[in-house]
Amino acid sequence: MRKKIVAGNWKMNKTLPEGIELVKEIKELITKKPASDVTVILAPPFIHLTEVNKFVDNKQMFLSAQNCASEASGAYTGEVSAQMIKSVGASYVIIGHSERRGYYHEDNAILAKKVNLALENGLSPIFCCGENLAERESGKFFDVIKKELAESLFGLNKDALLKVVIAYEPIWAIGTGKTASPDQAQEIHQFIRGLLTEKYGRELSENISILYGGSCNAKNAKELFSNHDVDGGLIGGASLKPQDFLQIIHSF
């Protein structure tokens, strides 16, 4: 059975003291109003991981990093390895976010290496895929998503892939205030699940959670999550607002 997941990506926001206050408030709200059937994942900046981990229980709330290095260890100044991330208590790591692809030129081959290292170190990748505005408007978005999945994930065997969460993020909707319509979101999520079925079989595809990421907020989450193939959200700005984040968690 697929997990319902709400993952909060804090991106490069909050000082450490502010991050501690944020996770405390989120924890308090969830304790008062639990959603036991929803997996909640928090992805703060690297320097927050150890402190935020003190507030997750690895039952409903889990810790994620926002990225990991494409190498296991060595002379890579400024990088953080999958092994390091695992050592501070994280269970997940976001890989292939459009901001990493766009700003830091991470291609599918690099992301495949990151996925493999994450899995080797006991982390579940939250693998992001999605199209930009030009690709959406030209009708190439199916091809873009298929290529990203094929080149970064489809070398995995079934057991490994079952540990992956996929996040569809229409790049044209991230931080823009625009959101894919529920029908657009369902169309892509259904397409992704179809690719999984074609490659690995229906049993596996029905057990992979596919999240929507792209200006998902407290106002539109319920409508987006009502789609059959949308299993939750990768939440950006709204994850920094505890009451909004709680409302998204309760949007299923």
mmCIF file of C-alpha atoms in Angstrom:
data_model
loop_
_atom_site.group_PDB
_atom_site.id
_atom_site.type_symbol
_atom_site.label_atom_id
_atom_site.label_comp_id
_atom_site.label_asym_id
_atom_site.label_seq_id
_atom_site.Cartn_x
_atom_site.Cartn_y
_atom_site.Cartn_z
ATOM 1 C CA MET A 1 0.000 0.000 0.000
ATOM 2 C CA ARG A 2 1.337 3.418 -0.958
ATOM 3 C CA LYS A 3 2.327 5.829 1.795
ATOM 4 C CA LYS A 4 0.667 9.207 2.085
ATOM 5 C CA ILE A 5 3.566 11.634 2.457
ATOM 6 C CA VAL A 6 3.941 15.316 3.180
ATOM 7 C CA ALA A 7 7.575 16.443 2.993
ATOM 8 C CA GLY A 8 8.667 19.947 3.949
ATOM 9 C CA ASN A 9 11.671 21.310 2.057
ATOM 10 C CA TRP A 10 12.941 24.311 4.006
ATOM 11 C CA LYS A 11 15.499 25.139 1.283
ATOM 12 C CA MET A 12 18.029 27.820 2.374
ATOM 13 C CA ASN A 13 15.847 29.345 5.061
ATOM 14 C CA LYS A 14 16.011 29.740 8.845
ATOM 15 C CA THR A 15 18.999 30.185 11.118
ATOM 16 C CA LEU A 16 19.633 27.300 13.490
ATOM 17 C CA PRO A 17 17.726 28.921 16.403
ATOM 18 C CA GLU A 18 14.835 29.731 14.042
ATOM 19 C CA GLY A 19 14.876 26.179 12.691
ATOM 20 C CA ILE A 20 14.686 24.734 16.203
ATOM 21 C CA GLU A 21 11.681 26.935 16.985
ATOM 22 C CA LEU A 22 10.013 25.887 13.727
ATOM 23 C CA VAL A 23 10.389 22.157 14.328
ATOM 24 C CA LYS A 24 9.217 22.569 17.937
ATOM 25 C CA GLU A 25 6.040 24.267 16.751
ATOM 26 C CA ILE A 26 5.425 21.676 14.030
ATOM 27 C CA LYS A 27 5.953 18.871 16.524
ATOM 28 C CA GLU A 28 3.568 20.450 19.025
ATOM 29 C CA LEU A 29 0.849 20.936 16.412
ATOM 30 C CA ILE A 30 1.133 17.370 15.124
ATOM 31 C CA THR A 31 1.048 16.013 18.677
ATOM 32 C CA LYS A 32 -2.171 17.938 19.375
ATOM 33 C CA LYS A 33 -3.728 17.031 16.031
ATOM 34 C CA PRO A 34 -2.097 13.838 14.721
ATOM 35 C CA ALA A 35 -2.617 12.346 11.289
ATOM 36 C CA SER A 36 -1.415 8.838 11.972
ATOM 37 C CA ASP A 37 -1.816 7.645 8.381
ATOM 38 C CA VAL A 38 0.445 10.383 6.957
ATOM 39 C CA THR A 39 4.239 10.194 6.895
ATOM 40 C CA VAL A 40 5.695 13.629 7.658
ATOM 41 C CA ILE A 41 9.216 14.389 6.455
ATOM 42 C CA LEU A 42 11.238 17.482 7.372
ATOM 43 C CA ALA A 43 14.150 18.558 5.165
ATOM 44 C CA PRO A 44 16.026 21.420 6.840
ATOM 45 C CA PRO A 45 19.442 22.789 5.803
ATOM 46 C CA PHE A 46 22.439 20.568 6.561
ATOM 47 C CA ILE A 47 23.499 22.483 9.681
ATOM 48 C CA HIS A 48 20.072 21.914 11.248
ATOM 49 C CA LEU A 49 19.921 18.141 10.796
ATOM 50 C CA THR A 50 21.338 17.053 14.152
ATOM 51 C CA GLU A 51 19.113 19.416 16.155
ATOM 52 C CA VAL A 52 15.943 18.773 14.145
ATOM 53 C CA ASN A 53 16.529 15.034 14.531
ATOM 54 C CA LYS A 54 15.913 15.429 18.272
ATOM 55 C CA PHE A 55 12.259 16.153 17.510
ATOM 56 C CA VAL A 56 11.451 13.428 14.974
ATOM 57 C CA ASP A 57 10.243 10.048 16.174
ATOM 58 C CA ASN A 58 10.828 7.901 13.069
ATOM 59 C CA LYS A 59 7.249 6.693 13.421
ATOM 60 C CA GLN A 60 5.289 9.503 11.840
ATOM 61 C CA MET A 61 7.927 12.240 11.541
ATOM 62 C CA PHE A 62 11.188 11.600 9.707
ATOM 63 C CA LEU A 63 14.301 13.581 8.840
ATOM 64 C CA SER A 64 15.602 14.278 5.338
ATOM 65 C CA ALA A 65 18.550 16.136 3.852
ATOM 66 C CA GLN A 66 18.027 18.381 0.843
ATOM 67 C CA ASN A 67 20.902 16.949 -1.185
ATOM 68 C CA CYS A 68 23.939 14.685 -0.976
ATOM 69 C CA ALA A 69 27.307 14.452 -2.705
ATOM 70 C CA SER A 70 27.800 12.355 -5.817
ATOM 71 C CA GLU A 71 30.945 10.816 -4.284
ATOM 72 C CA ALA A 72 31.262 8.602 -1.218
ATOM 73 C CA SER A 73 34.091 10.528 0.477
ATOM 74 C CA GLY A 74 37.325 12.347 -0.225
ATOM 75 C CA ALA A 75 38.687 15.770 -1.145
ATOM 76 C CA TYR A 76 35.408 17.438 -2.069
ATOM 77 C CA THR A 77 35.391 20.668 -0.087
ATOM 78 C CA GLY A 78 31.933 21.807 0.909
ATOM 79 C CA GLU A 79 30.191 18.544 0.036
ATOM 80 C CA VAL A 80 28.204 16.300 2.413
ATOM 81 C CA SER A 81 28.138 12.569 1.791
ATOM 82 C CA ALA A 82 25.226 10.164 2.048
ATOM 83 C CA GLN A 83 27.059 8.344 4.827
ATOM 84 C CA MET A 84 27.382 11.579 6.821
ATOM 85 C CA ILE A 85 23.685 12.308 6.363
ATOM 86 C CA LYS A 86 22.734 8.835 7.560
ATOM 87 C CA SER A 87 25.005 9.220 10.592
ATOM 88 C CA VAL A 88 22.980 12.140 11.967
ATOM 89 C CA GLY A 89 19.743 10.160 11.894
ATOM 90 C CA ALA A 90 18.210 11.051 8.544
ATOM 91 C CA SER A 91 16.019 8.532 6.719
ATOM 92 C CA TYR A 92 15.547 10.402 3.426
ATOM 93 C CA VAL A 93 17.427 12.677 1.039
ATOM 94 C CA ILE A 94 16.031 14.876 -1.741
ATOM 95 C CA ILE A 95 17.800 14.205 -5.025
ATOM 96 C CA GLY A 96 17.411 15.996 -8.342
ATOM 97 C CA HIS A 97 15.411 18.998 -7.196
ATOM 98 C CA SER A 98 14.971 21.404 -10.092
ATOM 99 C CA GLU A 99 17.035 24.020 -8.271
ATOM 100 C CA ARG A 100 19.958 21.584 -8.106
ATOM 101 C CA ARG A 101 19.500 20.708 -11.774
ATOM 102 C CA GLY A 102 19.138 24.334 -12.847
ATOM 103 C CA TYR A 103 21.528 26.286 -10.641
ATOM 104 C CA TYR A 104 24.209 23.627 -10.174
ATOM 105 C CA HIS A 105 23.902 21.806 -13.494
ATOM 106 C CA GLU A 106 23.316 18.354 -12.031
ATOM 107 C CA ASP A 107 22.523 16.004 -14.896
ATOM 108 C CA ASN A 108 20.848 12.601 -14.922
ATOM 109 C CA ALA A 109 24.158 10.721 -14.695
ATOM 110 C CA ILE A 110 25.216 12.626 -11.564
ATOM 111 C CA LEU A 111 21.797 12.096 -10.035
ATOM 112 C CA ALA A 112 21.974 8.356 -10.713
ATOM 113 C CA LYS A 113 25.224 8.261 -8.724
ATOM 114 C CA LYS A 114 23.564 10.143 -5.868
ATOM 115 C CA VAL A 115 20.583 7.793 -5.867
ATOM 116 C CA ASN A 116 22.872 4.771 -5.679
ATOM 117 C CA LEU A 117 24.957 6.244 -2.849
ATOM 118 C CA ALA A 118 21.843 7.154 -0.894
ATOM 119 C CA LEU A 119 20.477 3.629 -1.180
ATOM 120 C CA GLU A 120 23.846 2.058 -0.318
ATOM 121 C CA ASN A 121 23.837 4.083 2.899
ATOM 122 C CA GLY A 122 20.293 3.227 3.937
ATOM 123 C CA LEU A 123 18.635 6.467 2.827
ATOM 124 C CA SER A 124 15.439 6.643 0.799
ATOM 125 C CA PRO A 125 15.804 9.092 -2.104
ATOM 126 C CA ILE A 126 13.020 11.562 -2.789
ATOM 127 C CA PHE A 127 13.740 11.778 -6.497
ATOM 128 C CA CYS A 128 12.477 14.880 -8.286
ATOM 129 C CA CYS A 129 11.526 15.132 -11.934
ATOM 130 C CA GLY A 130 9.643 17.673 -13.998
ATOM 131 C CA GLU A 131 9.551 20.033 -16.936
ATOM 132 C CA ASN A 132 10.212 23.740 -17.380
ATOM 133 C CA LEU A 133 7.802 26.197 -18.987
ATOM 134 C CA ALA A 134 9.248 25.856 -22.499
ATOM 135 C CA GLU A 135 9.027 22.065 -22.314
ATOM 136 C CA ARG A 136 5.457 22.280 -21.037
ATOM 137 C CA GLU A 137 4.361 24.688 -23.760
ATOM 138 C CA SER A 138 6.072 22.712 -26.542
ATOM 139 C CA GLY A 139 4.395 19.478 -25.428
ATOM 140 C CA LYS A 140 7.711 17.755 -24.676
ATOM 141 C CA PHE A 141 7.045 17.240 -20.982
ATOM 142 C CA PHE A 142 6.295 13.516 -21.223
ATOM 143 C CA ASP A 143 9.618 12.929 -22.993
ATOM 144 C CA VAL A 144 11.511 15.014 -20.433
ATOM 145 C CA ILE A 145 10.097 13.099 -17.481
ATOM 146 C CA LYS A 146 10.600 9.728 -19.138
ATOM 147 C CA LYS A 147 14.263 10.542 -19.823
ATOM 148 C CA GLU A 148 14.893 11.735 -16.261
ATOM 149 C CA LEU A 149 13.410 8.582 -14.760
ATOM 150 C CA ALA A 150 15.041 6.226 -17.263
ATOM 151 C CA GLU A 151 18.545 7.652 -16.854
ATOM 152 C CA SER A 152 18.552 8.117 -13.077
ATOM 153 C CA LEU A 153 16.229 5.462 -11.630
ATOM 154 C CA PHE A 154 15.502 2.682 -14.080
ATOM 155 C CA GLY A 155 18.877 1.016 -13.592
ATOM 156 C CA LEU A 156 17.720 -0.018 -10.122
ATOM 157 C CA ASN A 157 16.306 -3.426 -9.339
ATOM 158 C CA LYS A 158 12.808 -3.769 -7.887
ATOM 159 C CA ASP A 159 13.893 -3.995 -4.253
ATOM 160 C CA ALA A 160 15.951 -0.816 -4.547
ATOM 161 C CA LEU A 161 13.280 1.125 -6.413
ATOM 162 C CA LEU A 162 10.686 0.313 -3.753
ATOM 163 C CA LYS A 163 12.755 2.452 -1.360
ATOM 164 C CA VAL A 164 12.444 5.498 -3.628
ATOM 165 C CA VAL A 165 9.823 8.228 -3.416
ATOM 166 C CA ILE A 166 9.208 10.142 -6.653
ATOM 167 C CA ALA A 167 8.277 13.818 -6.635
ATOM 168 C CA TYR A 168 6.848 15.449 -9.751
ATOM 169 C CA GLU A 169 7.619 19.151 -9.746
ATOM 170 C CA PRO A 170 6.537 21.282 -12.689
ATOM 171 C CA ILE A 171 9.427 23.744 -12.683
ATOM 172 C CA TRP A 172 7.174 26.474 -14.062
ATOM 173 C CA ALA A 173 5.114 26.282 -10.873
ATOM 174 C CA ILE A 174 7.869 26.353 -8.249
ATOM 175 C CA GLY A 175 7.896 29.597 -6.305
ATOM 176 C CA THR A 176 5.865 31.332 -8.993
ATOM 177 C CA GLY A 177 2.477 31.112 -7.370
ATOM 178 C CA LYS A 178 1.292 29.079 -10.345
ATOM 179 C CA THR A 179 0.140 25.546 -9.709
ATOM 180 C CA ALA A 180 -0.561 22.667 -12.026
ATOM 181 C CA SER A 181 -4.287 22.060 -12.092
ATOM 182 C CA PRO A 182 -5.481 18.887 -10.366
ATOM 183 C CA ASP A 183 -6.072 17.391 -13.824
ATOM 184 C CA GLN A 184 -2.557 18.305 -14.987
ATOM 185 C CA ALA A 185 -1.053 16.839 -11.821
ATOM 186 C CA GLN A 186 -3.049 13.622 -12.146
ATOM 187 C CA GLU A 187 -2.092 13.304 -15.827
ATOM 188 C CA ILE A 188 1.627 13.363 -15.044
ATOM 189 C CA HIS A 189 1.394 11.205 -11.938
ATOM 190 C CA GLN A 190 -0.592 8.625 -13.890
ATOM 191 C CA PHE A 191 2.008 8.791 -16.667
ATOM 192 C CA ILE A 192 4.839 8.192 -14.189
ATOM 193 C CA ARG A 193 3.006 5.262 -12.642
ATOM 194 C CA GLY A 194 2.455 3.892 -16.124
ATOM 195 C CA LEU A 195 6.185 4.055 -16.823
ATOM 196 C CA LEU A 196 6.835 2.179 -13.592
ATOM 197 C CA THR A 197 4.274 -0.456 -14.552
ATOM 198 C CA GLU A 198 5.797 -0.847 -18.001
ATOM 199 C CA LYS A 199 9.307 -1.270 -16.593
ATOM 200 C CA TYR A 200 8.696 -3.125 -13.327
ATOM 201 C CA GLY A 201 5.097 -4.360 -13.266
ATOM 202 C CA ARG A 202 1.878 -3.156 -11.683
ATOM 203 C CA GLU A 203 2.545 -4.552 -8.211
ATOM 204 C CA LEU A 204 5.619 -2.356 -7.837
ATOM 205 C CA SER A 205 4.054 0.718 -9.424
ATOM 206 C CA GLU A 206 1.121 0.565 -7.025
ATOM 207 C CA ASN A 207 3.529 0.641 -4.086
ATOM 208 C CA ILE A 208 5.579 3.700 -5.095
ATOM 209 C CA SER A 209 4.516 7.031 -3.619
ATOM 210 C CA ILE A 210 4.484 9.905 -6.106
ATOM 211 C CA LEU A 211 4.353 13.404 -4.621
ATOM 212 C CA TYR A 212 3.366 16.693 -6.186
ATOM 213 C CA GLY A 213 5.733 19.631 -5.724
ATOM 214 C CA GLY A 214 5.033 23.027 -7.229
ATOM 215 C CA SER A 215 3.432 25.783 -5.134
ATOM 216 C CA CYS A 216 1.383 23.274 -3.188
ATOM 217 C CA ASN A 217 -0.158 25.061 -0.224
ATOM 218 C CA ALA A 218 -2.880 24.906 2.404
ATOM 219 C CA LYS A 219 -5.493 26.181 -0.053
ATOM 220 C CA ASN A 220 -4.911 23.748 -2.939
ATOM 221 C CA ALA A 221 -3.500 20.640 -1.249
ATOM 222 C CA LYS A 222 -6.862 18.953 -0.646
ATOM 223 C CA GLU A 223 -7.873 19.194 -4.305
ATOM 224 C CA LEU A 224 -4.464 18.023 -5.522
ATOM 225 C CA PHE A 225 -4.301 15.120 -3.062
ATOM 226 C CA SER A 226 -7.771 13.930 -4.043
ATOM 227 C CA ASN A 227 -6.333 12.551 -7.301
ATOM 228 C CA HIS A 228 -5.865 8.788 -7.376
ATOM 229 C CA ASP A 229 -2.165 8.911 -8.286
ATOM 230 C CA VAL A 230 -1.131 11.880 -6.136
ATOM 231 C CA ASP A 231 0.172 10.503 -2.852
ATOM 232 C CA GLY A 232 1.118 13.748 -1.147
ATOM 233 C CA GLY A 233 3.339 16.747 -1.598
ATOM 234 C CA LEU A 234 6.876 18.062 -1.536
ATOM 235 C CA ILE A 235 6.166 21.401 0.101
ATOM 236 C CA GLY A 236 8.377 24.487 -0.139
ATOM 237 C CA GLY A 237 7.331 27.845 1.296
ATOM 238 C CA ALA A 238 4.241 26.540 3.090
ATOM 239 C CA SER A 239 6.423 24.158 5.131
ATOM 240 C CA LEU A 240 7.896 27.212 6.882
ATOM 241 C CA LYS A 241 4.433 28.134 8.221
ATOM 242 C CA PRO A 242 3.484 25.564 10.883
ATOM 243 C CA GLN A 243 -0.288 26.065 10.727
ATOM 244 C CA ASP A 244 -0.295 25.859 6.927
ATOM 245 C CA PHE A 245 1.942 22.785 7.023
ATOM 246 C CA LEU A 246 -0.400 21.096 9.498
ATOM 247 C CA GLN A 247 -3.378 21.873 7.279
ATOM 248 C CA ILE A 248 -1.587 20.279 4.311
ATOM 249 C CA ILE A 249 -0.875 17.182 6.407
ATOM 250 C CA HIS A 250 -4.612 16.921 7.062
ATOM 251 C CA SER A 251 -5.578 17.437 3.412
ATOM 252 C CA PHE A 252 -6.013 13.765 2.465
#
